[in-house]
Short mmCIF file of C-alpha atoms in Angstrom, two decimals:
data_model
loop_
_atom_site.label_atom_id
_atom_site.label_comp_id
_atom_site.label_asym_id
_atom_site.label_seq_id
_atom_site.Cartn_x
_atom_site.Cartn_y
_atom_site.Cartn_z
CA MET L 165 0.00 0.00 0.00
CA VAL L 166 1.17 3.53 -0.80
CA GLY L 167 0.52 4.67 2.77
CA ARG L 168 3.22 2.32 4.05
CA THR L 169 5.97 3.96 2.02
CA MET L 170 5.70 7.58 3.21
CA GLU L 171 7.00 7.60 6.78
CA TRP L 172 9.43 10.30 5.64
CA ALA L 173 6.55 12.68 4.89
CA ALA L 174 5.34 12.35 8.49
CA ARG L 175 8.63 13.58 9.94
CA GLY L 176 8.58 17.02 11.48
CA ASN L 177 11.74 18.08 9.63
CA HIS L 178 10.40 17.13 6.19
CA LEU L 179 11.21 20.13 3.95
CA GLY L 180 11.79 22.24 7.03
CA GLY L 181 8.29 21.55 8.32
CA ILE L 182 6.78 23.89 5.73
CA PRO L 183 4.35 21.38 4.14
CA ARG L 184 3.04 20.43 7.57
CA LYS L 185 2.47 24.06 8.54
CA MET L 186 0.67 24.70 5.26
CA VAL L 187 -1.62 21.70 5.69
CA PHE L 188 -2.50 22.55 9.28
CA SER L 189 -3.13 26.19 8.42
CA ALA L 190 -5.45 25.30 5.54
CA VAL L 191 -7.27 22.42 7.24
CA GLY L 192 -7.51 24.33 10.52
CA ALA L 193 -9.09 27.31 8.75
CA PHE L 194 -11.55 24.96 7.04
CA ALA L 195 -12.48 23.40 10.40
CA LYS L 196 -13.01 26.84 11.95
CA ALA L 197 -15.26 27.86 9.08
CA VAL L 198 -17.40 24.72 9.23
CA ALA L 199 -17.69 24.78 13.03
CA ASN L 200 -18.25 28.49 13.60
CA LEU L 201 -19.34 30.25 10.40
CA LEU L 202 -21.42 27.68 8.55
CA ASN L 203 -22.82 26.01 11.68
CA THR L 204 -23.32 26.61 15.40
CA THR L 205 -20.98 24.77 17.74
CA THR L 206 -21.53 24.40 21.49
CA VAL L 207 -18.68 23.03 23.58
CA HIS L 208 -18.73 21.71 27.13
CA ASN L 209 -15.46 21.65 29.09
CA GLY L 210 -13.34 22.69 26.10
CA ASP L 211 -10.81 24.38 28.40
CA THR L 212 -9.72 20.98 29.72
CA LEU L 213 -8.79 19.84 26.21
CA ILE L 214 -7.04 23.12 25.39
CA GLN L 215 -5.06 22.99 28.63
CA LEU L 216 -3.89 19.42 28.04
CA VAL L 217 -2.95 20.16 24.42
CA ARG L 218 -1.02 23.33 25.29
CA SER L 219 0.61 22.40 28.59
CA ARG L 220 0.78 18.98 30.22
CA PRO L 221 3.67 17.41 32.16
CA PRO L 222 6.79 16.99 29.98
CA GLY L 223 7.01 13.58 28.34
CA VAL L 224 3.43 12.61 29.23
CA PRO L 225 1.39 11.73 26.12
CA LEU L 226 -2.24 12.68 25.56
CA LEU L 227 -4.63 10.15 24.07
CA THR L 228 -8.05 11.52 23.10
CA VAL L 229 -10.87 9.17 22.09
CA SER L 230 -14.19 10.05 20.49
CA ASN L 231 -17.22 8.62 18.78
CA HIS L 232 -17.22 8.61 14.98
CA MET L 233 -20.23 10.29 13.39
CA SER L 234 -18.88 11.42 10.01
CA THR L 235 -15.85 11.69 7.76
CA LEU L 236 -15.50 15.30 8.93
CA ASP L 237 -15.15 14.49 12.65
CA ASP L 238 -11.44 15.09 12.30
CA PRO L 239 -10.72 17.98 11.73
CA VAL L 240 -14.00 19.79 12.55
CA ILE L 241 -14.15 18.79 16.23
CA TRP L 242 -10.90 20.74 16.65
CA GLY L 243 -12.39 23.82 14.99
CA PHE L 244 -14.25 25.26 17.96
CA LYS L 245 -13.47 28.80 19.15
CA GLY L 246 -10.29 29.10 21.17
CA PHE L 247 -8.71 25.85 20.04
CA PRO L 248 -5.29 26.11 18.30
CA SER L 249 -6.37 24.09 15.27
CA MET L 250 -3.93 25.79 12.89
CA ASP L 251 -0.84 25.14 15.03
CA ALA L 252 1.05 22.23 13.43
CA ARG L 253 3.31 21.85 16.46
CA LEU L 254 0.37 21.31 18.82
CA GLY L 255 -1.75 19.34 16.34
CA ARG L 256 -2.84 15.79 17.02
CA TRP L 257 -1.62 12.61 15.45
CA VAL L 258 -4.56 10.47 14.41
CA LEU L 259 -5.15 6.89 13.34
CA ALA L 260 -6.69 7.01 9.84
CA ALA L 261 -8.19 4.25 7.70
CA GLU L 262 -5.71 3.22 5.05
CA ASP L 263 -8.39 2.29 2.50
CA ILE L 264 -9.95 5.77 2.68
CA CYS L 265 -7.15 8.26 3.37
CA PHE L 266 -4.28 6.53 1.57
CA LYS L 267 -5.81 5.52 -1.76
CA ASN L 268 -3.12 7.13 -3.92
CA THR L 269 0.15 9.01 -3.75
CA VAL L 270 -1.37 12.49 -3.47
CA LEU L 271 -3.75 11.55 -0.66
CA SER L 272 -1.06 9.58 1.13
CA TYR L 273 1.31 12.53 1.07
CA PHE L 274 -1.38 14.97 2.23
CA PHE L 275 -2.51 12.84 5.16
CA ARG L 276 1.03 11.87 6.13
CA VAL L 277 2.07 15.52 6.23
CA GLY L 278 -1.11 16.12 8.26
CA LYS L 279 0.12 13.78 11.02
CA CYS L 280 -2.08 10.81 10.11
CA ILE L 281 -1.01 7.23 10.78
CA PRO L 282 -2.40 4.63 8.32
CA ILE L 283 -4.29 1.77 9.93
CA THR L 284 -5.63 -1.27 8.10
CA ARG L 285 -9.13 -2.01 9.37
CA GLY L 286 -9.29 -5.66 10.32
CA GLY L 287 -5.50 -5.85 10.44
CA GLY L 288 -5.37 -6.51 14.16
CA ILE L 289 -3.99 -4.58 17.11
CA TYR L 290 -0.38 -5.55 16.40
CA GLN L 291 -0.20 -4.41 12.79
CA GLU L 292 2.86 -2.50 11.61
CA HIS L 293 1.73 1.09 12.10
CA MET L 294 0.45 0.52 15.63
CA ASN L 295 4.14 0.59 16.52
CA GLU L 296 4.32 4.04 14.96
CA ALA L 297 1.42 5.13 17.15
CA LEU L 298 3.28 3.78 20.19
CA ASP L 299 6.35 5.75 19.11
CA ARG L 300 4.29 8.95 19.10
CA LEU L 301 3.07 8.19 22.62
CA ARG L 302 6.65 7.44 23.62
CA ASP L 303 7.54 10.92 22.34
CA GLY L 304 4.93 12.44 24.66
CA ALA L 305 2.77 13.55 21.72
CA TRP L 306 -1.01 13.87 21.35
CA LEU L 307 -2.73 10.97 19.59
CA HIS L 308 -6.42 10.76 18.69
CA THR L 309 -8.32 7.55 17.97
CA PHE L 310 -11.86 6.54 17.04
CA PRO L 311 -12.16 3.33 19.06
CA GLU L 312 -15.52 2.36 17.53
CA GLY L 313 -13.52 1.65 14.37
CA LYS L 314 -15.90 3.09 11.79
CA VAL L 315 -18.48 5.81 11.13
CA SER L 316 -21.93 5.28 12.60
CA GLN L 317 -24.59 7.97 12.11
CA GLU L 318 -27.29 6.26 14.13
CA ASP L 319 -28.59 7.87 17.30
CA ALA L 320 -27.62 4.85 19.35
CA PRO L 321 -25.48 3.97 22.39
CA ILE L 322 -21.72 3.81 22.00
CA ARG L 323 -20.87 0.45 20.48
CA ARG L 324 -18.43 -2.11 21.81
CA LEU L 325 -14.99 -0.60 21.25
CA LYS L 326 -12.18 -2.16 19.29
CA TRP L 327 -9.18 -3.18 21.34
CA GLY L 328 -6.55 -1.14 19.49
CA THR L 329 -6.88 1.91 21.73
CA ALA L 330 -6.80 -0.21 24.88
CA SER L 331 -3.66 -1.94 23.67
CA LEU L 332 -1.95 1.43 23.16
CA ILE L 333 -2.84 2.48 26.71
CA ALA L 334 -1.54 -0.77 28.16
CA ARG L 335 1.64 -0.92 26.06
CA ALA L 336 2.72 2.74 26.14
CA PRO L 337 6.02 3.28 28.00
CA VAL L 338 4.37 6.17 29.87
CA THR L 339 0.66 5.73 30.55
CA PRO L 340 -1.06 8.48 28.56
CA ILE L 341 -3.63 10.95 29.83
CA VAL L 342 -6.82 9.51 28.32
CA LEU L 343 -9.44 12.15 27.54
CA PRO L 344 -12.89 11.13 26.23
CA ILE L 345 -14.82 13.34 23.79
CA VAL L 346 -18.33 12.80 22.42
CA HIS L 347 -19.96 14.93 19.76
CA HIS L 348 -23.35 15.24 18.05
CA GLY L 349 -24.39 17.01 14.86
CA LEU L 350 -21.63 16.24 12.41
CA GLU L 351 -23.74 13.40 11.06
CA LYS L 352 -26.08 16.16 9.84
CA VAL L 353 -23.26 18.32 8.48
CA MET L 354 -21.91 15.41 6.43
CA PRO L 355 -24.61 12.72 6.14
CA GLU L 356 -23.54 9.44 4.57
CA ASN L 357 -26.79 9.08 2.56
CA TYR L 358 -27.66 12.55 1.32
CA MET L 359 -28.20 12.25 -2.43
CA PHE L 360 -28.52 8.90 -4.16
CA GLY L 361 -26.83 7.19 -1.25
CA ARG L 362 -23.80 9.49 -1.36
CA LYS L 363 -22.33 12.15 0.89
CA PRO L 364 -22.88 15.80 -0.13
CA PRO L 365 -20.02 17.41 -2.09
CA PHE L 366 -19.69 20.14 0.56
CA PRO L 367 -20.50 20.34 4.28
CA LEU L 368 -24.10 21.31 4.99
CA CYS L 369 -24.94 24.52 6.87
CA ASN L 370 -27.11 25.77 9.71
CA LYS L 371 -26.70 22.67 11.86
CA ASP L 372 -26.08 22.44 15.61
CA ILE L 373 -22.82 20.76 16.58
CA LYS L 374 -22.33 19.74 20.21
CA ILE L 375 -18.94 18.73 21.60
CA VAL L 376 -18.69 17.30 25.11
CA VAL L 377 -15.20 16.98 26.57
CA GLY L 378 -14.98 14.76 29.61
CA GLU L 379 -12.38 14.52 32.34
CA PRO L 380 -9.28 12.31 32.10
CA ILE L 381 -9.99 8.63 32.76
CA GLU L 382 -7.84 7.08 35.45
CA PHE L 383 -6.47 3.58 34.80
CA ASP L 384 -4.85 1.55 37.58
CA LEU L 385 -2.96 -0.69 35.18
CA PRO L 386 -1.23 -2.90 37.80
CA LYS L 387 -4.61 -3.63 39.40
CA LEU L 388 -6.28 -4.16 36.01
CA LYS L 389 -3.56 -6.63 35.05
CA GLN L 390 -3.97 -8.57 38.29
CA THR L 391 -7.73 -8.70 37.78
CA ALA L 392 -7.24 -9.84 34.19
CA LEU L 393 -4.99 -12.67 35.33
CA PHE L 394 -7.56 -13.78 37.91
CA VAL L 395 -10.53 -13.59 35.52
CA SER L 396 -8.69 -15.30 32.66
CA ARG L 397 -8.07 -18.41 34.74
CA ASP L 398 -11.82 -18.96 34.95
CA SER L 399 -12.70 -18.17 31.36
CA SER L 400 -12.27 -19.91 28.05
CA ASN L 401 -11.40 -17.87 24.95
CA SER L 402 -10.06 -20.60 22.72
CA GLY L 403 -11.79 -19.12 19.68
CA TYR L 404 -9.52 -16.06 19.57
CA THR L 405 -7.42 -16.02 16.43
CA HIS L 406 -5.50 -12.73 16.45
CA PRO L 407 -1.77 -12.91 17.24
CA ILE L 408 -0.60 -11.61 20.61
CA THR L 409 2.95 -10.50 21.34
CA LYS L 410 4.08 -10.74 24.92
CA THR L 411 4.84 -7.12 25.79
CA SER L 412 2.82 -7.11 29.02
CA GLY L 413 3.94 -10.27 30.74
CA LEU L 414 0.40 -11.64 30.50
CA ASP L 415 -0.73 -14.78 28.72
CA ASP L 416 -3.15 -14.59 25.80
CA ALA L 417 -6.33 -14.92 27.84
CA ALA L 418 -5.24 -12.38 30.45
CA GLU L 419 -4.18 -9.88 27.81
CA ARG L 420 -7.58 -10.16 26.13
CA CYS L 421 -9.30 -9.60 29.48
CA LEU L 422 -7.14 -6.54 30.11
CA TYR L 423 -7.96 -4.96 26.75
CA ALA L 424 -11.65 -5.75 27.15
CA SER L 425 -11.69 -4.18 30.62
CA ILE L 426 -9.96 -0.97 29.50
CA SER L 427 -12.23 -0.71 26.45
CA GLU L 428 -15.38 -1.15 28.52
CA GLN L 429 -14.25 1.48 31.01
CA ILE L 430 -13.81 3.95 28.14
CA ARG L 431 -17.13 2.97 26.55
CA ILE L 432 -19.07 3.55 29.78
CA VAL L 433 -17.62 7.04 30.19
CA MET L 434 -18.31 7.90 26.55
CA GLU L 435 -21.90 6.75 26.88
CA ARG L 436 -22.39 9.05 29.87
CA LEU L 437 -21.00 11.96 27.86
CA ARG L 438 -23.27 11.04 24.95
CA ASN L 439 -26.34 11.23 27.16
CA PHE L 440 -25.19 14.52 28.68
CA GLY L 441 -24.68 16.06 25.25
CA LYS L 442 -27.96 14.74 23.94
CA PHE L 443 -30.24 15.75 26.80
CA GLU L 444 -28.52 18.52 28.76
CA LEU L 445 -26.18 20.52 26.52
CA LYS L 446 -28.18 23.22 24.75
CA PRO L 447 -27.02 25.20 21.69
CA LYS L 448 -26.06 28.79 22.35
CA ASN L 449 -28.44 31.43 21.05
#
């Protein structure tokens, strides 16, 4: 795949960092326009996200997770007022679907320069570029993931999360600050089935976008690992077929229990935020 051959374009010193600055300036301006000029965006607890992006303890990575309502989620959720969406230095890294964002050389270059990491859906949690994501966490950077794994525009509870995000939390050399975000409205700005089963050519206008930023989720990893070991002894998961590398000191069954436990903890928090945003957060007049 083309996306696997452009690690050089993702480096901060590529052409003096100029292409990256240009992409973030252009995409950030687009996100600001969609979020604030074409639509109305209401944000709850946005200062927490801004604070963690701008100034967190040195060497401590930030891992944000959100639901996935449309192909515009990233970058538009970063376009709200006050957020430094055009600052390439502060900008997030994000896991992006290889079959969508890395179809050809031009797209691959654009998304690589834009700090996107290609992920093969269905490729498992130990695929090649998950190591690149771990490297970014090791660097103390900000990484964003969509743990549901794909776009869903239904008004429904948060689905069972994929284990990739949980594996990053468990395997990171420094446990990241995990910040949940849930949003509503972008499924109306960019509906999947607008005309003849296709997305509209441009974002739609006059919609209400709600963004709910939670508080960091605390993970007691030593305790979670001990619990996973205990639970795995009494469970049978012989049908599991994905490869597991022993980076945690746990056996296969315990590692699966650990990832499932972390994922469920995140899902529960995201579901609470979803209900808050749906029933309590009102658009500003």
